[in-house]
Amino acid sequence: MISKKELFRLRQIQRKIASQVTVDDSIKFDDIKTVAGFDVIATGDLFACAAAVVDLKTLRLIESAHSSAKAPMQYIPTLLAFREGPIIMETYEKLKNKPDALMIKGHGMLHPYLAGLATYIGVSLDKPAVGVAKSLICGEKRGNRIFVNGKEAGAELVTRKFAKPIFISTGNKLPLDVCVEIIKATIVEGHKFPEPIHLAHKLGNRVKKQLKAGSGKNSADEESTEE
């Protein structure tokens, strides 16, 4: 467990990140030509992070990159950004084709502190970002929109027949409606998650297998926690 002093410090950073989020209503769906999906997969105390840059119109893979590292801290609910954020930003820096927007497997403003993983990444890199997650950790549903502390923070979307919805939220800069459009445009029939995340997840699994082989561990598969 972390100390109360350290927890207070991290909460202060979250509040600062939340205060720095901007939503640029001038950004339209047609302004976004390329998107990079990011996914982090853990095996034991090792991380594999993968990124997949795709053309938003054709979903053609333009570039991929990956990183691996030891987890910088233990998993603590609502503090995932400090555990997975550094390796995502490291992987982003490896991309030669910088995307117009980032798609993070995790929440953005749909977070108890309005500062989930996608928000942390979007603000830190000063990039348009959208968060997409499979579970809801806070908020009040009103139709297909979700509110946190009375503020519209996210939307739910069913992407596959008979499947539970995924949850979409602004990470930084992108209006929520544009976030939803981006996710809808990147869904491939039969897949629950959008194609940039799907491709990143596949690459991340390959990297994870290499990590497990190299470490000699036989850890069970562990999906990234989404916050």
PDB file of C-alpha atoms in Angstrom:
ATOM      1  CA  MET A   1       0.000   0.000   0.000  1.00  0.00           C
ATOM      2  CA  ILE A   2       1.118   3.578  -0.590  1.00  0.00           C
ATOM      3  CA  SER A   3       1.343   6.105   2.211  1.00  0.00           C
ATOM      4  CA  LYS A   4      -1.347   8.683   2.905  1.00  0.00           C
ATOM      5  CA  LYS A   5       1.140  11.361   1.901  1.00  0.00           C
ATOM      6  CA  GLU A   6       1.768   9.725  -1.478  1.00  0.00           C
ATOM      7  CA  LEU A   7      -1.941   9.164  -2.038  1.00  0.00           C
ATOM      8  CA  PHE A   8      -2.585  12.845  -1.330  1.00  0.00           C
ATOM      9  CA  ARG A   9       0.135  13.816  -3.824  1.00  0.00           C
ATOM     10  CA  LEU A  10      -1.343  11.637  -6.565  1.00  0.00           C
ATOM     11  CA  ARG A  11      -4.846  12.952  -5.926  1.00  0.00           C
ATOM     12  CA  GLN A  12      -3.521  16.488  -6.264  1.00  0.00           C
ATOM     13  CA  ILE A  13      -2.013  15.573  -9.623  1.00  0.00           C
ATOM     14  CA  GLN A  14      -5.351  14.110 -10.721  1.00  0.00           C
ATOM     15  CA  ARG A  15      -7.176  17.286  -9.761  1.00  0.00           C
ATOM     16  CA  LYS A  16      -4.631  19.332 -11.681  1.00  0.00           C
ATOM     17  CA  ILE A  17      -4.984  17.074 -14.740  1.00  0.00           C
ATOM     18  CA  ALA A  18      -8.780  17.367 -14.576  1.00  0.00           C
ATOM     19  CA  SER A  19      -8.510  21.159 -14.435  1.00  0.00           C
ATOM     20  CA  GLN A  20      -6.307  21.168 -17.555  1.00  0.00           C
ATOM     21  CA  VAL A  21      -8.685  19.194 -19.773  1.00  0.00           C
ATOM     22  CA  THR A  22      -9.957  21.216 -22.724  1.00  0.00           C
ATOM     23  CA  VAL A  23     -12.830  20.386 -25.051  1.00  0.00           C
ATOM     24  CA  ASP A  24     -12.441  22.069 -28.427  1.00  0.00           C
ATOM     25  CA  ASP A  25     -15.877  22.271 -30.040  1.00  0.00           C
ATOM     26  CA  SER A  26     -14.252  23.375 -33.294  1.00  0.00           C
ATOM     27  CA  ILE A  27     -12.805  19.870 -33.783  1.00  0.00           C
ATOM     28  CA  LYS A  28     -14.980  17.855 -36.141  1.00  0.00           C
ATOM     29  CA  PHE A  29     -14.906  14.182 -37.052  1.00  0.00           C
ATOM     30  CA  ASP A  30     -13.570  14.973 -40.542  1.00  0.00           C
ATOM     31  CA  ASP A  31     -10.548  16.702 -38.987  1.00  0.00           C
ATOM     32  CA  ILE A  32      -9.289  13.364 -37.659  1.00  0.00           C
ATOM     33  CA  LYS A  33      -7.471  11.364 -40.331  1.00  0.00           C
ATOM     34  CA  THR A  34      -5.401   8.957 -38.236  1.00  0.00           C
ATOM     35  CA  VAL A  35      -5.909   7.378 -34.821  1.00  0.00           C
ATOM     36  CA  ALA A  36      -3.525   5.409 -32.609  1.00  0.00           C
ATOM     37  CA  GLY A  37      -4.947   2.769 -30.297  1.00  0.00           C
ATOM     38  CA  PHE A  38      -3.051   1.843 -27.123  1.00  0.00           C
ATOM     39  CA  ASP A  39      -3.417  -1.178 -24.876  1.00  0.00           C
ATOM     40  CA  VAL A  40      -1.391  -2.289 -21.870  1.00  0.00           C
ATOM     41  CA  ILE A  41      -1.289  -5.944 -20.859  1.00  0.00           C
ATOM     42  CA  ALA A  42       0.332  -7.213 -17.675  1.00  0.00           C
ATOM     43  CA  THR A  43       1.955 -10.513 -16.866  1.00  0.00           C
ATOM     44  CA  GLY A  44       3.082 -10.678 -13.285  1.00  0.00           C
ATOM     45  CA  ASP A  45       4.957  -7.454 -12.564  1.00  0.00           C
ATOM     46  CA  LEU A  46       5.854  -6.910 -16.237  1.00  0.00           C
ATOM     47  CA  PHE A  47       3.989  -4.706 -18.701  1.00  0.00           C
ATOM     48  CA  ALA A  48       3.596  -4.905 -22.450  1.00  0.00           C
ATOM     49  CA  CYS A  49       2.230  -1.803 -24.152  1.00  0.00           C
ATOM     50  CA  ALA A  50       1.352  -1.741 -27.832  1.00  0.00           C
ATOM     51  CA  ALA A  51       0.187   0.986 -30.197  1.00  0.00           C
ATOM     52  CA  ALA A  52      -1.465   0.696 -33.598  1.00  0.00           C
ATOM     53  CA  VAL A  53      -1.861   3.724 -35.877  1.00  0.00           C
ATOM     54  CA  VAL A  54      -4.652   3.352 -38.429  1.00  0.00           C
ATOM     55  CA  ASP A  55      -6.177   5.400 -41.216  1.00  0.00           C
ATOM     56  CA  LEU A  56      -9.589   6.413 -39.891  1.00  0.00           C
ATOM     57  CA  LYS A  57     -11.275   6.114 -43.269  1.00  0.00           C
ATOM     58  CA  THR A  58      -9.906   2.744 -44.403  1.00  0.00           C
ATOM     59  CA  LEU A  59      -8.760   1.283 -41.041  1.00  0.00           C
ATOM     60  CA  ARG A  60      -5.488   0.392 -42.763  1.00  0.00           C
ATOM     61  CA  LEU A  61      -2.636  -0.185 -40.320  1.00  0.00           C
ATOM     62  CA  ILE A  62      -0.034   2.541 -40.847  1.00  0.00           C
ATOM     63  CA  GLU A  63       2.429   1.790 -38.059  1.00  0.00           C
ATOM     64  CA  SER A  64       2.775  -0.123 -34.816  1.00  0.00           C
ATOM     65  CA  ALA A  65       5.102   0.146 -31.846  1.00  0.00           C
ATOM     66  CA  HIS A  66       5.539  -1.511 -28.488  1.00  0.00           C
ATOM     67  CA  SER A  67       7.358  -1.195 -25.183  1.00  0.00           C
ATOM     68  CA  SER A  68       7.880  -3.358 -22.127  1.00  0.00           C
ATOM     69  CA  ALA A  69       8.780  -2.489 -18.557  1.00  0.00           C
ATOM     70  CA  LYS A  70       8.269  -3.387 -14.938  1.00  0.00           C
ATOM     71  CA  ALA A  71       5.180  -1.936 -13.324  1.00  0.00           C
ATOM     72  CA  PRO A  72       6.166   1.336 -11.606  1.00  0.00           C
ATOM     73  CA  MET A  73       3.628   0.837  -8.813  1.00  0.00           C
ATOM     74  CA  GLN A  74       1.008  -1.592  -7.601  1.00  0.00           C
ATOM     75  CA  TYR A  75      -2.549  -1.453  -8.895  1.00  0.00           C
ATOM     76  CA  ILE A  76      -4.716   0.908  -6.839  1.00  0.00           C
ATOM     77  CA  PRO A  77      -8.320   1.598  -7.883  1.00  0.00           C
ATOM     78  CA  THR A  78      -8.798   5.009  -9.593  1.00  0.00           C
ATOM     79  CA  LEU A  79      -5.003   5.504  -9.873  1.00  0.00           C
ATOM     80  CA  LEU A  80      -4.366   3.400 -12.973  1.00  0.00           C
ATOM     81  CA  ALA A  81      -2.978   6.400 -14.865  1.00  0.00           C
ATOM     82  CA  PHE A  82       0.131   6.428 -12.681  1.00  0.00           C
ATOM     83  CA  ARG A  83       0.684   2.716 -13.240  1.00  0.00           C
ATOM     84  CA  GLU A  84       0.117   2.518 -17.004  1.00  0.00           C
ATOM     85  CA  GLY A  85       0.549   6.114 -18.146  1.00  0.00           C
ATOM     86  CA  PRO A  86       4.367   6.161 -18.333  1.00  0.00           C
ATOM     87  CA  ILE A  87       4.665   3.119 -20.621  1.00  0.00           C
ATOM     88  CA  ILE A  88       1.909   4.416 -22.909  1.00  0.00           C
ATOM     89  CA  MET A  89       3.746   7.720 -23.330  1.00  0.00           C
ATOM     90  CA  GLU A  90       7.013   5.861 -23.933  1.00  0.00           C
ATOM     91  CA  THR A  91       5.324   3.854 -26.686  1.00  0.00           C
ATOM     92  CA  TYR A  92       3.785   6.990 -28.192  1.00  0.00           C
ATOM     93  CA  GLU A  93       7.235   8.560 -28.512  1.00  0.00           C
ATOM     94  CA  LYS A  94       8.372   5.581 -30.609  1.00  0.00           C
ATOM     95  CA  LEU A  95       5.781   6.299 -33.292  1.00  0.00           C
ATOM     96  CA  LYS A  96       7.195   7.981 -36.379  1.00  0.00           C
ATOM     97  CA  ASN A  97       3.711   8.760 -37.704  1.00  0.00           C
ATOM     98  CA  LYS A  98       2.164  10.849 -34.952  1.00  0.00           C
ATOM     99  CA  PRO A  99      -1.626  10.360 -35.079  1.00  0.00           C
ATOM    100  CA  ASP A 100      -4.273  13.060 -35.079  1.00  0.00           C
ATOM    101  CA  ALA A 101      -5.934  11.462 -32.052  1.00  0.00           C
ATOM    102  CA  LEU A 102      -5.202   8.867 -29.390  1.00  0.00           C
ATOM    103  CA  MET A 103      -7.538   6.021 -28.434  1.00  0.00           C
ATOM    104  CA  ILE A 104      -6.796   4.635 -24.989  1.00  0.00           C
ATOM    105  CA  LYS A 105      -8.211   1.422 -23.538  1.00  0.00           C
ATOM    106  CA  GLY A 106      -9.379   2.998 -20.312  1.00  0.00           C
ATOM    107  CA  HIS A 107     -11.549   5.841 -19.117  1.00  0.00           C
ATOM    108  CA  GLY A 108     -11.129   9.538 -19.773  1.00  0.00           C
ATOM    109  CA  MET A 109     -13.412  11.954 -17.937  1.00  0.00           C
ATOM    110  CA  LEU A 110     -15.712   9.076 -17.005  1.00  0.00           C
ATOM    111  CA  HIS A 111     -13.830   8.728 -13.729  1.00  0.00           C
ATOM    112  CA  PRO A 112     -14.523   9.680 -10.084  1.00  0.00           C
ATOM    113  CA  TYR A 113     -11.933  12.463 -10.364  1.00  0.00           C
ATOM    114  CA  LEU A 114     -12.664  13.226 -14.053  1.00  0.00           C
ATOM    115  CA  ALA A 115      -9.082  12.140 -14.684  1.00  0.00           C
ATOM    116  CA  GLY A 116      -8.832   8.592 -15.952  1.00  0.00           C
ATOM    117  CA  LEU A 117      -6.018   7.038 -17.950  1.00  0.00           C
ATOM    118  CA  ALA A 118      -7.074   8.615 -21.269  1.00  0.00           C
ATOM    119  CA  THR A 119      -7.305  12.042 -19.652  1.00  0.00           C
ATOM    120  CA  TYR A 120      -3.877  11.685 -18.093  1.00  0.00           C
ATOM    121  CA  ILE A 121      -2.369  10.723 -21.458  1.00  0.00           C
ATOM    122  CA  GLY A 122      -4.243  13.346 -23.484  1.00  0.00           C
ATOM    123  CA  VAL A 123      -3.340  16.208 -21.168  1.00  0.00           C
ATOM    124  CA  SER A 124       0.259  15.080 -20.638  1.00  0.00           C
ATOM    125  CA  LEU A 125       0.886  14.821 -24.393  1.00  0.00           C
ATOM    126  CA  ASP A 126      -1.398  17.762 -25.263  1.00  0.00           C
ATOM    127  CA  LYS A 127      -3.186  15.563 -27.794  1.00  0.00           C
ATOM    128  CA  PRO A 128      -6.821  14.877 -28.673  1.00  0.00           C
ATOM    129  CA  ALA A 129      -7.711  11.650 -26.887  1.00  0.00           C
ATOM    130  CA  VAL A 130     -10.677   9.354 -26.371  1.00  0.00           C
ATOM    131  CA  GLY A 131     -11.064   6.687 -23.722  1.00  0.00           C
ATOM    132  CA  VAL A 132     -12.935   3.429 -24.305  1.00  0.00           C
ATOM    133  CA  ALA A 133     -13.596   0.826 -21.623  1.00  0.00           C
ATOM    134  CA  LYS A 134     -15.707  -2.268 -21.064  1.00  0.00           C
ATOM    135  CA  SER A 135     -16.851  -1.453 -17.537  1.00  0.00           C
ATOM    136  CA  LEU A 136     -18.370   1.546 -15.797  1.00  0.00           C
ATOM    137  CA  ILE A 137     -16.690   2.637 -12.569  1.00  0.00           C
ATOM    138  CA  CYS A 138     -18.826   5.665 -11.727  1.00  0.00           C
ATOM    139  CA  GLY A 139     -21.571   7.904 -12.995  1.00  0.00           C
ATOM    140  CA  GLU A 140     -25.315   8.160 -13.463  1.00  0.00           C
ATOM    141  CA  LYS A 141     -26.899   6.921 -16.682  1.00  0.00           C
ATOM    142  CA  ARG A 142     -29.387   9.121 -18.510  1.00  0.00           C
ATOM    143  CA  GLY A 143     -30.315   7.352 -21.699  1.00  0.00           C
ATOM    144  CA  ASN A 144     -27.045   6.490 -23.422  1.00  0.00           C
ATOM    145  CA  ARG A 145     -25.159   9.329 -21.726  1.00  0.00           C
ATOM    146  CA  ILE A 146     -23.410   9.155 -18.357  1.00  0.00           C
ATOM    147  CA  PHE A 147     -22.970  11.984 -15.890  1.00  0.00           C
ATOM    148  CA  VAL A 148     -20.414  12.398 -13.104  1.00  0.00           C
ATOM    149  CA  ASN A 149     -21.216  14.958 -10.416  1.00  0.00           C
ATOM    150  CA  GLY A 150     -23.949  16.336 -12.667  1.00  0.00           C
ATOM    151  CA  LYS A 151     -21.574  16.820 -15.605  1.00  0.00           C
ATOM    152  CA  GLU A 152     -21.903  14.893 -18.877  1.00  0.00           C
ATOM    153  CA  ALA A 153     -18.798  12.726 -18.892  1.00  0.00           C
ATOM    154  CA  GLY A 154     -19.363   9.782 -21.213  1.00  0.00           C
ATOM    155  CA  ALA A 155     -21.581   7.637 -23.388  1.00  0.00           C
ATOM    156  CA  GLU A 156     -22.371   3.956 -23.720  1.00  0.00           C
ATOM    157  CA  LEU A 157     -22.428   2.172 -27.053  1.00  0.00           C
ATOM    158  CA  VAL A 158     -23.414  -1.365 -28.006  1.00  0.00           C
ATOM    159  CA  THR A 159     -20.960  -2.486 -30.676  1.00  0.00           C
ATOM    160  CA  ARG A 160     -21.818  -6.149 -31.069  1.00  0.00           C
ATOM    161  CA  LYS A 161     -25.123  -8.018 -31.048  1.00  0.00           C
ATOM    162  CA  PHE A 162     -25.981  -9.512 -27.646  1.00  0.00           C
ATOM    163  CA  ALA A 163     -22.844  -7.942 -26.116  1.00  0.00           C
ATOM    164  CA  LYS A 164     -22.704  -5.539 -23.207  1.00  0.00           C
ATOM    165  CA  PRO A 165     -21.954  -1.909 -24.119  1.00  0.00           C
ATOM    166  CA  ILE A 166     -18.587  -0.228 -24.095  1.00  0.00           C
ATOM    167  CA  PHE A 167     -18.115   3.150 -22.438  1.00  0.00           C
ATOM    168  CA  ILE A 168     -16.688   6.155 -24.251  1.00  0.00           C
ATOM    169  CA  SER A 169     -15.401   9.412 -22.797  1.00  0.00           C
ATOM    170  CA  THR A 170     -13.342  12.426 -23.736  1.00  0.00           C
ATOM    171  CA  GLY A 171      -9.706  12.132 -22.763  1.00  0.00           C
ATOM    172  CA  ASN A 172      -8.737  15.591 -23.970  1.00  0.00           C
ATOM    173  CA  LYS A 173      -9.759  18.141 -26.621  1.00  0.00           C
ATOM    174  CA  LEU A 174     -12.318  15.964 -28.450  1.00  0.00           C
ATOM    175  CA  PRO A 175     -16.032  16.732 -27.925  1.00  0.00           C
ATOM    176  CA  LEU A 176     -17.928  13.683 -26.690  1.00  0.00           C
ATOM    177  CA  ASP A 177     -20.014  13.474 -29.875  1.00  0.00           C
ATOM    178  CA  VAL A 178     -16.815  13.325 -31.939  1.00  0.00           C
ATOM    179  CA  CYS A 179     -15.441  10.634 -29.627  1.00  0.00           C
ATOM    180  CA  VAL A 180     -18.540   8.533 -30.255  1.00  0.00           C
ATOM    181  CA  GLU A 181     -18.238   9.079 -34.021  1.00  0.00           C
ATOM    182  CA  ILE A 182     -14.608   7.950 -33.975  1.00  0.00           C
ATOM    183  CA  ILE A 183     -15.460   4.788 -32.074  1.00  0.00           C
ATOM    184  CA  LYS A 184     -18.380   3.982 -34.367  1.00  0.00           C
ATOM    185  CA  ALA A 185     -16.189   4.508 -37.442  1.00  0.00           C
ATOM    186  CA  THR A 186     -13.565   2.060 -36.202  1.00  0.00           C
ATOM    187  CA  ILE A 187     -15.787  -0.843 -35.167  1.00  0.00           C
ATOM    188  CA  VAL A 188     -15.344  -3.952 -37.299  1.00  0.00           C
ATOM    189  CA  GLU A 189     -18.209  -6.428 -37.380  1.00  0.00           C
ATOM    190  CA  GLY A 190     -17.719  -9.155 -34.806  1.00  0.00           C
ATOM    191  CA  HIS A 191     -15.339  -7.126 -32.630  1.00  0.00           C
ATOM    192  CA  LYS A 192     -16.465  -5.461 -29.422  1.00  0.00           C
ATOM    193  CA  PHE A 193     -13.625  -2.950 -29.299  1.00  0.00           C
ATOM    194  CA  PRO A 194     -12.634  -0.536 -32.082  1.00  0.00           C
ATOM    195  CA  GLU A 195     -10.014  -1.679 -34.564  1.00  0.00           C
ATOM    196  CA  PRO A 196      -7.089   0.442 -33.258  1.00  0.00           C
ATOM    197  CA  ILE A 197      -7.533  -1.115 -29.794  1.00  0.00           C
ATOM    198  CA  HIS A 198      -8.091  -4.578 -31.270  1.00  0.00           C
ATOM    199  CA  LEU A 199      -4.853  -4.381 -33.262  1.00  0.00           C
ATOM    200  CA  ALA A 200      -2.906  -2.996 -30.304  1.00  0.00           C
ATOM    201  CA  HIS A 201      -4.248  -5.768 -28.086  1.00  0.00           C
ATOM    202  CA  LYS A 202      -3.140  -8.467 -30.551  1.00  0.00           C
ATOM    203  CA  LEU A 203       0.363  -6.996 -30.726  1.00  0.00           C
ATOM    204  CA  GLY A 204       0.460  -6.583 -26.948  1.00  0.00           C
ATOM    205  CA  ASN A 205      -0.385 -10.251 -26.470  1.00  0.00           C
ATOM    206  CA  ARG A 206       2.517 -11.249 -28.712  1.00  0.00           C
ATOM    207  CA  VAL A 207       4.893  -9.054 -26.729  1.00  0.00           C
ATOM    208  CA  LYS A 208       3.517 -10.453 -23.473  1.00  0.00           C
ATOM    209  CA  LYS A 209       4.250 -14.020 -24.586  1.00  0.00           C
ATOM    210  CA  GLN A 210       7.840 -13.008 -25.302  1.00  0.00           C
ATOM    211  CA  LEU A 211       8.103 -11.445 -21.843  1.00  0.00           C
ATOM    212  CA  LYS A 212       6.763 -14.582 -20.162  1.00  0.00           C
ATOM    213  CA  ALA A 213       9.155 -16.774 -22.130  1.00  0.00           C
ATOM    214  CA  GLY A 214      12.078 -14.547 -21.232  1.00  0.00           C
ATOM    215  CA  SER A 215      11.229 -14.375 -17.535  1.00  0.00           C
ATOM    216  CA  GLY A 216      10.482 -18.068 -17.213  1.00  0.00           C
ATOM    217  CA  LYS A 217       7.245 -17.262 -15.421  1.00  0.00           C
ATOM    218  CA  ASN A 218       3.991 -19.036 -15.986  1.00  0.00           C
ATOM    219  CA  SER A 219       1.672 -16.241 -14.902  1.00  0.00           C
ATOM    220  CA  ALA A 220      -1.976 -16.311 -15.858  1.00  0.00           C
ATOM    221  CA  ASP A 221      -3.102 -13.828 -18.488  1.00  0.00           C
ATOM    222  CA  GLU A 222      -4.100 -10.512 -16.990  1.00  0.00           C
ATOM    223  CA  GLU A 223      -6.043  -7.904 -18.934  1.00  0.00           C
ATOM    224  CA  SER A 224      -5.333  -4.258 -18.262  1.00  0.00           C
ATOM    225  CA  THR A 225      -7.646  -2.677 -15.728  1.00  0.00           C
ATOM    226  CA  GLU A 226      -9.608   0.174 -17.250  1.00  0.00           C
ATOM    227  CA  GLU A 227      -9.813   3.444 -15.349  1.00  0.00           C
TER     228      GLU A 227
END
